[in-house]
Coordinates of C-alpha atoms in Angstrom, one line a residue:
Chain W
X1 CA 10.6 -7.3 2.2
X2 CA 8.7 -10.3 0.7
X3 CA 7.6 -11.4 4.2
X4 CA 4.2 -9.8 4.3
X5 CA 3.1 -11.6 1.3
X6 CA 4.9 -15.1 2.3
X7 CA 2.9 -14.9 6.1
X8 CA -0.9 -14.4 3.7
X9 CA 0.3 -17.4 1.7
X10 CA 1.2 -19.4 4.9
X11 CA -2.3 -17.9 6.4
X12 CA -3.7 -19.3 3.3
X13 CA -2.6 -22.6 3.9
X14 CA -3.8 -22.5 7.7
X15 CA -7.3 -21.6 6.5
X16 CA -7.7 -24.6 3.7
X17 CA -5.7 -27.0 6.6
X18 CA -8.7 -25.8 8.9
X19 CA -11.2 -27.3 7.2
X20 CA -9.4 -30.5 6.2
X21 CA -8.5 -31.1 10.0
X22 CA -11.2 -29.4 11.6
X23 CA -9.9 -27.2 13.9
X24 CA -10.6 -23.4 14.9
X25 CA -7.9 -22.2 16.8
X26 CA -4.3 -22.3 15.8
X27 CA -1.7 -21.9 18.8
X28 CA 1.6 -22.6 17.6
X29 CA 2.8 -22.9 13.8
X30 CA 6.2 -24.8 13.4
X31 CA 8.3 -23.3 10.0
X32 CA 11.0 -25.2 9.0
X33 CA 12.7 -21.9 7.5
X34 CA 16.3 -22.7 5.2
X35 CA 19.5 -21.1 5.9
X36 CA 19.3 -19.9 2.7
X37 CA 15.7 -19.5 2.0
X38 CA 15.9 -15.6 1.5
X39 CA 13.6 -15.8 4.1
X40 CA 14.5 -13.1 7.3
X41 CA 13.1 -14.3 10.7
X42 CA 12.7 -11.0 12.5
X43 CA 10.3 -9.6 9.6
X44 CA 8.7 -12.7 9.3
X45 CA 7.8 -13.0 12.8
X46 CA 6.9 -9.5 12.7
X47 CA 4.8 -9.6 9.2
X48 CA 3.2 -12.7 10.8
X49 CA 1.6 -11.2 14.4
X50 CA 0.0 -8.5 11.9
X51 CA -1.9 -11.2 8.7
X52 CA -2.9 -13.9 11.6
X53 CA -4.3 -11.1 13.6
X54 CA -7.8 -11.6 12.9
X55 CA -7.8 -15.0 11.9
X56 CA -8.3 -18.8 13.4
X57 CA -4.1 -17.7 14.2
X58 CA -4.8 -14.7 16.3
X59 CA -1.8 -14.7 19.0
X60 CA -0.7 -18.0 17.6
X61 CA 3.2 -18.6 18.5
X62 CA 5.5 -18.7 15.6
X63 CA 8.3 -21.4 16.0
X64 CA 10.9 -21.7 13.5
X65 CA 13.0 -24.4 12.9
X66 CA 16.5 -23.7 11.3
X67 CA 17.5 -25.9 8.1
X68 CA 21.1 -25.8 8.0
X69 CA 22.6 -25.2 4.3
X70 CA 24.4 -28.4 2.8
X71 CA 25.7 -29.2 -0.3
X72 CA 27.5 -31.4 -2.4
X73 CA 31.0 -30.8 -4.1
X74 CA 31.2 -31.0 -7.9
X75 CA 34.6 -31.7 -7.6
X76 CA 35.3 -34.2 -5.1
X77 CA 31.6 -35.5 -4.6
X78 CA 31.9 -34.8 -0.5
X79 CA 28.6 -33.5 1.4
X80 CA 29.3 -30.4 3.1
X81 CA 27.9 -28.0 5.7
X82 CA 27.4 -24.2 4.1
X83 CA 28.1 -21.3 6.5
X84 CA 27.2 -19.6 3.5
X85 CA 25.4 -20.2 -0.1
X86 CA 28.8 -19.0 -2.6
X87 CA 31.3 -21.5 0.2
X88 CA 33.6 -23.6 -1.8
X89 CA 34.2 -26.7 -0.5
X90 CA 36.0 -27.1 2.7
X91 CA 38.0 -30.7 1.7
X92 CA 39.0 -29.5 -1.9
X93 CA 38.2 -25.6 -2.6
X94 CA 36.1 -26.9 -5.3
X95 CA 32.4 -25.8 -6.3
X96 CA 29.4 -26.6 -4.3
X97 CA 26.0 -27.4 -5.3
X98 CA 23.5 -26.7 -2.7
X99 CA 21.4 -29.3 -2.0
X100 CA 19.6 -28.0 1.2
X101 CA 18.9 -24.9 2.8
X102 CA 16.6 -23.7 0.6
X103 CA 13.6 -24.7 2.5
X104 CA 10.5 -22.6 3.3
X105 CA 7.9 -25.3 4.4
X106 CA 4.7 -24.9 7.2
X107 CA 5.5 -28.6 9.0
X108 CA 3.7 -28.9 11.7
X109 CA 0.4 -26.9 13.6
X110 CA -1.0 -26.8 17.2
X111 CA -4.7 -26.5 16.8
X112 CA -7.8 -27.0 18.9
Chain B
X1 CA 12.4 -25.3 26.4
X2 CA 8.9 -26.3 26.3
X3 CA 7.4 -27.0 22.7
X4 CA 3.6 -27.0 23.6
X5 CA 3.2 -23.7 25.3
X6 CA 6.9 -22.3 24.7
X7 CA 7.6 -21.7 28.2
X8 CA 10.9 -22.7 29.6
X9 CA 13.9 -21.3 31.2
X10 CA 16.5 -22.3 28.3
X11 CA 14.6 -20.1 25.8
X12 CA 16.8 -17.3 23.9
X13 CA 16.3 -14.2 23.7
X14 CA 17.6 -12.5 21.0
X15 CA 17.4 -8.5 20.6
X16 CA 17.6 -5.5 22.4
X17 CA 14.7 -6.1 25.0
X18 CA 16.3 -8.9 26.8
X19 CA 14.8 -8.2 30.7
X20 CA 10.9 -7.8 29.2
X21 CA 10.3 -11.2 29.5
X22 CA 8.2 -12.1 32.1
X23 CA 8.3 -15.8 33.4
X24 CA 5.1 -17.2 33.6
X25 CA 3.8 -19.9 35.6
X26 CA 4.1 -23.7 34.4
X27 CA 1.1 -24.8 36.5
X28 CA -1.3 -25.5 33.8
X29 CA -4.1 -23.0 35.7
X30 CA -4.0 -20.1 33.2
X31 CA -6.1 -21.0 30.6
X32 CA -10.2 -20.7 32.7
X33 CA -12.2 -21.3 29.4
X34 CA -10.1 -23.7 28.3
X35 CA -10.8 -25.9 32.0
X36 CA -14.5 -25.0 31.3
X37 CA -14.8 -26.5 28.0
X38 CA -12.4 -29.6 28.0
X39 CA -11.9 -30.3 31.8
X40 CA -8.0 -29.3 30.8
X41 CA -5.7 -26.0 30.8
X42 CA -2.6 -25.9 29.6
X43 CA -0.5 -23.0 29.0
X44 CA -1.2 -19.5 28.5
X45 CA -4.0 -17.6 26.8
X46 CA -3.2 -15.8 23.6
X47 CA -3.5 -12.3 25.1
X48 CA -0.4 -13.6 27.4
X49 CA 1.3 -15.0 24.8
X50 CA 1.5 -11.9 23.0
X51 CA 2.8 -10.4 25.9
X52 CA 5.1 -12.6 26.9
X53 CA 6.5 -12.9 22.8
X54 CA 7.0 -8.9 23.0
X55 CA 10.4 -8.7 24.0
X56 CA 11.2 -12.4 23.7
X57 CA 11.9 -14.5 20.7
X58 CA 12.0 -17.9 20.9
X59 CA 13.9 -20.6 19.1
X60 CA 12.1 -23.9 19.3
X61 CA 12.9 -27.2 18.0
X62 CA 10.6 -30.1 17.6
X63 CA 7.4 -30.7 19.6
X64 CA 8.9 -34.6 20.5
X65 CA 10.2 -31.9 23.6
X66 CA 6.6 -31.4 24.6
X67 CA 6.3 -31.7 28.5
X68 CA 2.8 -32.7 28.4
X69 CA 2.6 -35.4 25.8
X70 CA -1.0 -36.2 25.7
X71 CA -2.6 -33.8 28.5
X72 CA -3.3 -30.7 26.0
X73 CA -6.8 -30.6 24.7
X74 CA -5.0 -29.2 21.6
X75 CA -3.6 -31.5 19.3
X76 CA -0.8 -31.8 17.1
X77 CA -1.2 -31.7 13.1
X78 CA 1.0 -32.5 10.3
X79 CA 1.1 -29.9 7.4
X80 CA 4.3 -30.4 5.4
X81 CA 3.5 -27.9 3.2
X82 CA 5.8 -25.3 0.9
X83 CA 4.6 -21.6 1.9
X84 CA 5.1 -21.1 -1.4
X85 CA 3.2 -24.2 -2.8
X86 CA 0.3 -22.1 -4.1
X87 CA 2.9 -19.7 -6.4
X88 CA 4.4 -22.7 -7.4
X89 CA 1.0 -24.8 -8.6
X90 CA -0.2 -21.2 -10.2
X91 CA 3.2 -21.1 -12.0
X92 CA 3.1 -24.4 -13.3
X93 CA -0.3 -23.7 -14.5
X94 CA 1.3 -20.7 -16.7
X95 CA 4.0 -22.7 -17.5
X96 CA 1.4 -25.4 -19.1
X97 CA -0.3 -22.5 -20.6
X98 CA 2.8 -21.2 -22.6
X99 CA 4.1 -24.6 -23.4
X100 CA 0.3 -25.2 -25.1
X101 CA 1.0 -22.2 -27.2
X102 CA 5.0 -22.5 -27.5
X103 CA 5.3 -19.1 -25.6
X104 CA 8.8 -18.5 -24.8
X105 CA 8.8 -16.6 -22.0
X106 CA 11.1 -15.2 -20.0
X107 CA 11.3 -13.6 -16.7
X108 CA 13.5 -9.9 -16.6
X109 CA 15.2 -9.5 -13.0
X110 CA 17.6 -6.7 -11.6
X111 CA 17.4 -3.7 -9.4
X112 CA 15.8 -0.7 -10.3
X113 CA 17.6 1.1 -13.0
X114 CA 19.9 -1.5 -14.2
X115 CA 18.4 -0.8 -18.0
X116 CA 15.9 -3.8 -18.1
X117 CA 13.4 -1.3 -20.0
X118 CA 16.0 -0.5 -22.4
X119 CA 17.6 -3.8 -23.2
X120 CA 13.5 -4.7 -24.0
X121 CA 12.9 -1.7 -26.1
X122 CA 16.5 -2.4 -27.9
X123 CA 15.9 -6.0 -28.1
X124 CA 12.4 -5.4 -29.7
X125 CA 14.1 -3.4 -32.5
X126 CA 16.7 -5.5 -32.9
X127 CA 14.0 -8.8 -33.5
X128 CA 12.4 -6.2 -35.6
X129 CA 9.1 -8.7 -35.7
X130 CA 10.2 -11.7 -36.8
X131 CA 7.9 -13.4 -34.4
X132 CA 5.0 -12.0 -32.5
X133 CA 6.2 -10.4 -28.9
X134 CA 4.5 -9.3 -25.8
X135 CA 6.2 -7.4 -22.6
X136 CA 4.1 -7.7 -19.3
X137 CA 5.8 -4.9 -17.1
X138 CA 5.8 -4.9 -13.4
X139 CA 6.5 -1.8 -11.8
X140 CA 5.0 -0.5 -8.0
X141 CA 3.6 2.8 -9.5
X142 CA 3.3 4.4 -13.2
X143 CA 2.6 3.1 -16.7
X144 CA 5.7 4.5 -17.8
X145 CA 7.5 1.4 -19.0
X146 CA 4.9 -0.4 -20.6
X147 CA 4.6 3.0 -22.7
X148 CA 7.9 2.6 -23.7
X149 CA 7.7 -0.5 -24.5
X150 CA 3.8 0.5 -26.8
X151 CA 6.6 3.0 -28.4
X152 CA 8.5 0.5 -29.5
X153 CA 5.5 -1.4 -31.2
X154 CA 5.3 -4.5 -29.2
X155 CA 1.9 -5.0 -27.1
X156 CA 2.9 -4.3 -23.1
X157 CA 0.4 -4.7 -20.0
X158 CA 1.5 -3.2 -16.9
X159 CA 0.9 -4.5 -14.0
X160 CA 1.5 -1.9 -10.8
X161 CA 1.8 -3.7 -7.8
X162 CA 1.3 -1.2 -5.2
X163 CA 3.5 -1.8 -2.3
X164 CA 4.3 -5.1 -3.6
X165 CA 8.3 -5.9 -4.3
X166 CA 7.5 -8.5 -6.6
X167 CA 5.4 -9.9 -9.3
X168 CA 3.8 -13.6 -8.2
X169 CA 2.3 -16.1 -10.7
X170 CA -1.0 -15.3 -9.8
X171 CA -0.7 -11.6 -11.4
X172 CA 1.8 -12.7 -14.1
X173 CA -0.5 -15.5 -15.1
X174 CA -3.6 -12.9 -15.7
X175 CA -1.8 -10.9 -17.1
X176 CA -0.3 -13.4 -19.7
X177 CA -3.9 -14.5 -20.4
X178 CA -5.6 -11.1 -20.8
X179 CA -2.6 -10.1 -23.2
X180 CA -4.4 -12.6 -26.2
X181 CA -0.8 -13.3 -26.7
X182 CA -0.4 -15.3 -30.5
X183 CA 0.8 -18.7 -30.6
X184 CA 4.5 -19.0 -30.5
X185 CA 5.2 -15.5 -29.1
X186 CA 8.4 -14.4 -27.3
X187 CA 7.2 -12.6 -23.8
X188 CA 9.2 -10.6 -21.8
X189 CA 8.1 -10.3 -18.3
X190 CA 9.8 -7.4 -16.7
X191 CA 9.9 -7.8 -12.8
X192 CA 9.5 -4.9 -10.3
X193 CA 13.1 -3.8 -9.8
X194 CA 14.7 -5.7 -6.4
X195 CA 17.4 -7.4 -6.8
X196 CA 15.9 -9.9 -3.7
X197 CA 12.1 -10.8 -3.8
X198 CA 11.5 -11.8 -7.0
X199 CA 14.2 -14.6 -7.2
X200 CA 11.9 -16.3 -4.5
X201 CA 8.7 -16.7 -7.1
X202 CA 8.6 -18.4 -10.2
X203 CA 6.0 -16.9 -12.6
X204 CA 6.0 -20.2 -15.1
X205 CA 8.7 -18.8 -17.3
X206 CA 11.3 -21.0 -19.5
X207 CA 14.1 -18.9 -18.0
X208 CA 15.1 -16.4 -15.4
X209 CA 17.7 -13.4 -16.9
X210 CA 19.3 -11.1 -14.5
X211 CA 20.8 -7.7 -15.0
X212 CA 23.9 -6.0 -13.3
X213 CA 24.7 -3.2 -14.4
X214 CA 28.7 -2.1 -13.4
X215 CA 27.2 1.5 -12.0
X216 CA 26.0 -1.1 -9.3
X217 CA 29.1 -2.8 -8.3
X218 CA 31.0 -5.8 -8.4
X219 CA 29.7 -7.2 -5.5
X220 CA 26.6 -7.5 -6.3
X221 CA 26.2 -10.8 -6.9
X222 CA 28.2 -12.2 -3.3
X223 CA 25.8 -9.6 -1.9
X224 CA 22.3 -10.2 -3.5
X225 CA 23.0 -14.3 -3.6
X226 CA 20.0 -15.7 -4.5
X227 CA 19.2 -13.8 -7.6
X228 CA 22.1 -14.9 -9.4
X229 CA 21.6 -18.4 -8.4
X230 CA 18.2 -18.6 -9.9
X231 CA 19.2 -17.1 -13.6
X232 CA 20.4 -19.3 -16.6
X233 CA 22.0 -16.1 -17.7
X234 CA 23.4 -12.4 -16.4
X235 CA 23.8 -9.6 -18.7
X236 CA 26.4 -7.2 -17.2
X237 CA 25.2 -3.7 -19.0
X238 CA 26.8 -0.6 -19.0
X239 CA 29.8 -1.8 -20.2
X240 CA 30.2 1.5 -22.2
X241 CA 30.5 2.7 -18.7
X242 CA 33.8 0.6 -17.6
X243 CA 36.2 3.4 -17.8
X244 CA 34.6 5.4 -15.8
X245 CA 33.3 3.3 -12.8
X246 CA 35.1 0.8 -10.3
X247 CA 34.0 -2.0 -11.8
X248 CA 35.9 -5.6 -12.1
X249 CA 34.3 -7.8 -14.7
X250 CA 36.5 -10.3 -13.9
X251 CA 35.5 -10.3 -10.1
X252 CA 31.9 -10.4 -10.9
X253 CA 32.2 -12.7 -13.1
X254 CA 33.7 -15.0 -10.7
X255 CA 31.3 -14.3 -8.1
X256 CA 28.4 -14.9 -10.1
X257 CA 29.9 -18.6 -11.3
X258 CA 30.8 -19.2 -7.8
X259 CA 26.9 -19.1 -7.0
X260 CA 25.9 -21.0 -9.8
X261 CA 28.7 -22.5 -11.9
X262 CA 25.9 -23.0 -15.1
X263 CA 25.5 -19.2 -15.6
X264 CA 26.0 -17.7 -19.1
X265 CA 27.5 -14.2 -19.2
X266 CA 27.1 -11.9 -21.1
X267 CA 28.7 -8.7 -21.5
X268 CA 26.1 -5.6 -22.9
X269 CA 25.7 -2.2 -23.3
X270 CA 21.7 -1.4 -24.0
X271 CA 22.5 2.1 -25.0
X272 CA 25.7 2.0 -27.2
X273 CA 24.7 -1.4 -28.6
X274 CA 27.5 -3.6 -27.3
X275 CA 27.1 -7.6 -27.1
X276 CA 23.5 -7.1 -28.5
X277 CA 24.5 -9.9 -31.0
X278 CA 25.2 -11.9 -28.5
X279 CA 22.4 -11.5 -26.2
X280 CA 20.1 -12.1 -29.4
X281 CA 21.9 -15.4 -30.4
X282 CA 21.3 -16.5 -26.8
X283 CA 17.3 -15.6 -26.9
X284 CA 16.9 -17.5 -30.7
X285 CA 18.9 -20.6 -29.5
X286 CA 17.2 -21.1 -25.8
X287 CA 14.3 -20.2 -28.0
X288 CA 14.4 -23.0 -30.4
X289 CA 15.7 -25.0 -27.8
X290 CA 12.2 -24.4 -26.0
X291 CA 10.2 -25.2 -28.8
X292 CA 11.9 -28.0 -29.8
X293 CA 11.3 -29.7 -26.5
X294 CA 7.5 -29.4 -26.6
X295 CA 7.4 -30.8 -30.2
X296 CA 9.3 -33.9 -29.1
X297 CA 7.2 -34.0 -25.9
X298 CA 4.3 -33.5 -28.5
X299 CA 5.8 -36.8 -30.4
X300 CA 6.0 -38.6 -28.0
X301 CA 2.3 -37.5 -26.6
X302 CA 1.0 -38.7 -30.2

């Protein structure tokens, strides 16, 4: 639901990079989007074509990059892959701290 | 799959328009304006990129995949930057603003109905003014529950957000400021009712408090993940309402501890006045608590 308003903060960010870098077309943005982020792809990519649309990111390409979740066992200290954010460890059943995942960062831009 | 122009015959589609994508052609000769002005083409104009994105969706990795390392006229350039970097810098802004004036606030999540308001207007007269308060409301529509809250005698703004599902630090932080809140006030901010987007924006408060009510469900918490990870504390209200509903405290308990093991829980009923007690003793510790951390950050300042 929170997508429209993430895609103007990310447009935001393309605009101030613009005139850092000096560019004035943006053709593809790379996301680095967390499994659990609370971020959902489909409404992002849709919420996206419609804030870029007339901006320096009109018809850009939107690629995301998928951050696994990992996370670290209070129990038994092991670092562990996380289908999902409330997993318990798979070695010991104990709790897991998330330690990535959580990502929702704008990495990398194709601009002329 | 290619990672400069996203063409590629290994790219996924996802959805239910699978045959609309249209191949194009990997020749480098699509792009007129772009041979005009740098003596290069690569890839596809926009207007075909659109097209060819319609019924497509793509799942790229890195651009080390590029096929044309070097030949594009565009270039490549590093951002590394949180999309929600500007919330963040506005919110530590409040949260230096509230720490200058030993404002304790705290930020009110649940979905809509779970008795936020109430707990607020029962909390007020339960404080009965022993230190100045101020409620910030954040609702879509209405003035309703900041005029409860002007009811109860504590100063409220409302903030109506429109369409938006949550409050961000930007409106939180104005609103704060045009309150004239009193040194060492206690300010609730109420968040728009969604038990989803507001967990993703800090507003600068000392603590996030969620409310289930057991009317909602048990589940809740396995369900909506990501608020009950972000809250030091979960009041489960309506417990006057146990006997009546399918509700296992035990099982949301466990849930809720299973997504972050830290969480303090606290059972409450905002209407018949159970665990009120509690609830208070949690706000005046994490309060002094609060305070006494700026004065010894104050110390050691001096």
């Amino acid at each position: 639901m929170h997508e429209l308003s993430l895609c103007e903060s990310l447009l935001e960010i393309i605009e101030e990079q613009a005139r850092v870098h000096h560019y004035r077309r943006v053709r593809t943005v790379w996301l680095e989007v967390g499994r659990f982020a609370g971020v959902e792809c489909d409404a992002l990519r849709f919420s996206f074509e419609i804030v870029v649309c007339e901006s320096l990111a009109n018809g850009a390409k939107l690629e995301i990059i998928d951050i696994p979740g990992c996370g670290w066992c209070f129990d038994c200290g092991a670092e562990v892959l996380l289908e999902d954010c409330f997993e318990i460890c798979p070695r010991c059943g104990g709790t897991v701290q998330i330690t990535s995942g959580k990502e929702f960062r704008l990495k990398e831009l194709e601009v002329e | 799959m290619c990672n400069v122009c996203g063409c590629g015959q290994d790219a996924m589609a996802i959805g239910t328009h699978p045959n609309e994508h249209v191949p194009h052609q990997h020749d480098h000769e699509q792009h007129p304006e772009a041979c005009e002005e740098h003596g290069h083409h690569h890839g596809t104009e926009p207007q075909q990129g659109r097209e060819r994105d319609a019924g497509h969706h793509d799942y790229g990795a890195t651009p080390a995949r590029a096929h044309a390392p070097g030949l594009s006229q565009a270039r490549m350039v590093r951002i590394e930057r949180d999309i929600l970097s500007k919330n963040q810098a506005l919110a530590t802004e409040n949260r230096r603003y509230f720490a200058a004036r030993g404002i304790f606030a705290l930020n009110l999540l649940s979905s809509p109905g779970a008795g936020k308001t109430t707990l607020l207007v029962r909390t007020i007269a339960a404080l009965g003014g022993q230190f100045p308060m101020a409620v910030i409301e954040g609702d879509q529509q209405t003035t309703e529950d900041a005029d409860r809250i002007r009811q109860a005698g504590v100063a409220a703004l409302q903030i109506n957000t429109g369409k938006g599902c949550h409050l961000d630090a930007h409106m939180a932080g104005r609103a704060a400021r045009s309150l004239g809140l009193q040194r060492q006030s206690l300010l609730f901010i109420e968040n728009v009712g969604n038990l989803v987007c507001p967990a993703s924006f800090d507003l600068g408060e000392a603590h996030k408090v969620v409310i289930l009510s057991v009317t909602e469900g048990d589940n809740k918490p396995l369900k909506y993940p990501d608020m009950f990870q972000v809250a030091e504390v979960l009041l489960l209200n309506k417990v006057d309402l146990l006997p009546y509903v399918d509700f296992n405290v035990e099982h949301a308990s466990a849930a809720a501890r299973r997504l972050n093991p830290g969480i303090e829980i606290l059972p409450v009923s905002t209407t018949r006045g159970d665990g009120m007690e509690q609830w208070i003793a949690w706000l005046f510790q994490r309060r002094a608590d609060f305070l006494h951390r700026l004065s010894a950050k104050t110390a050691i300042g001096r």
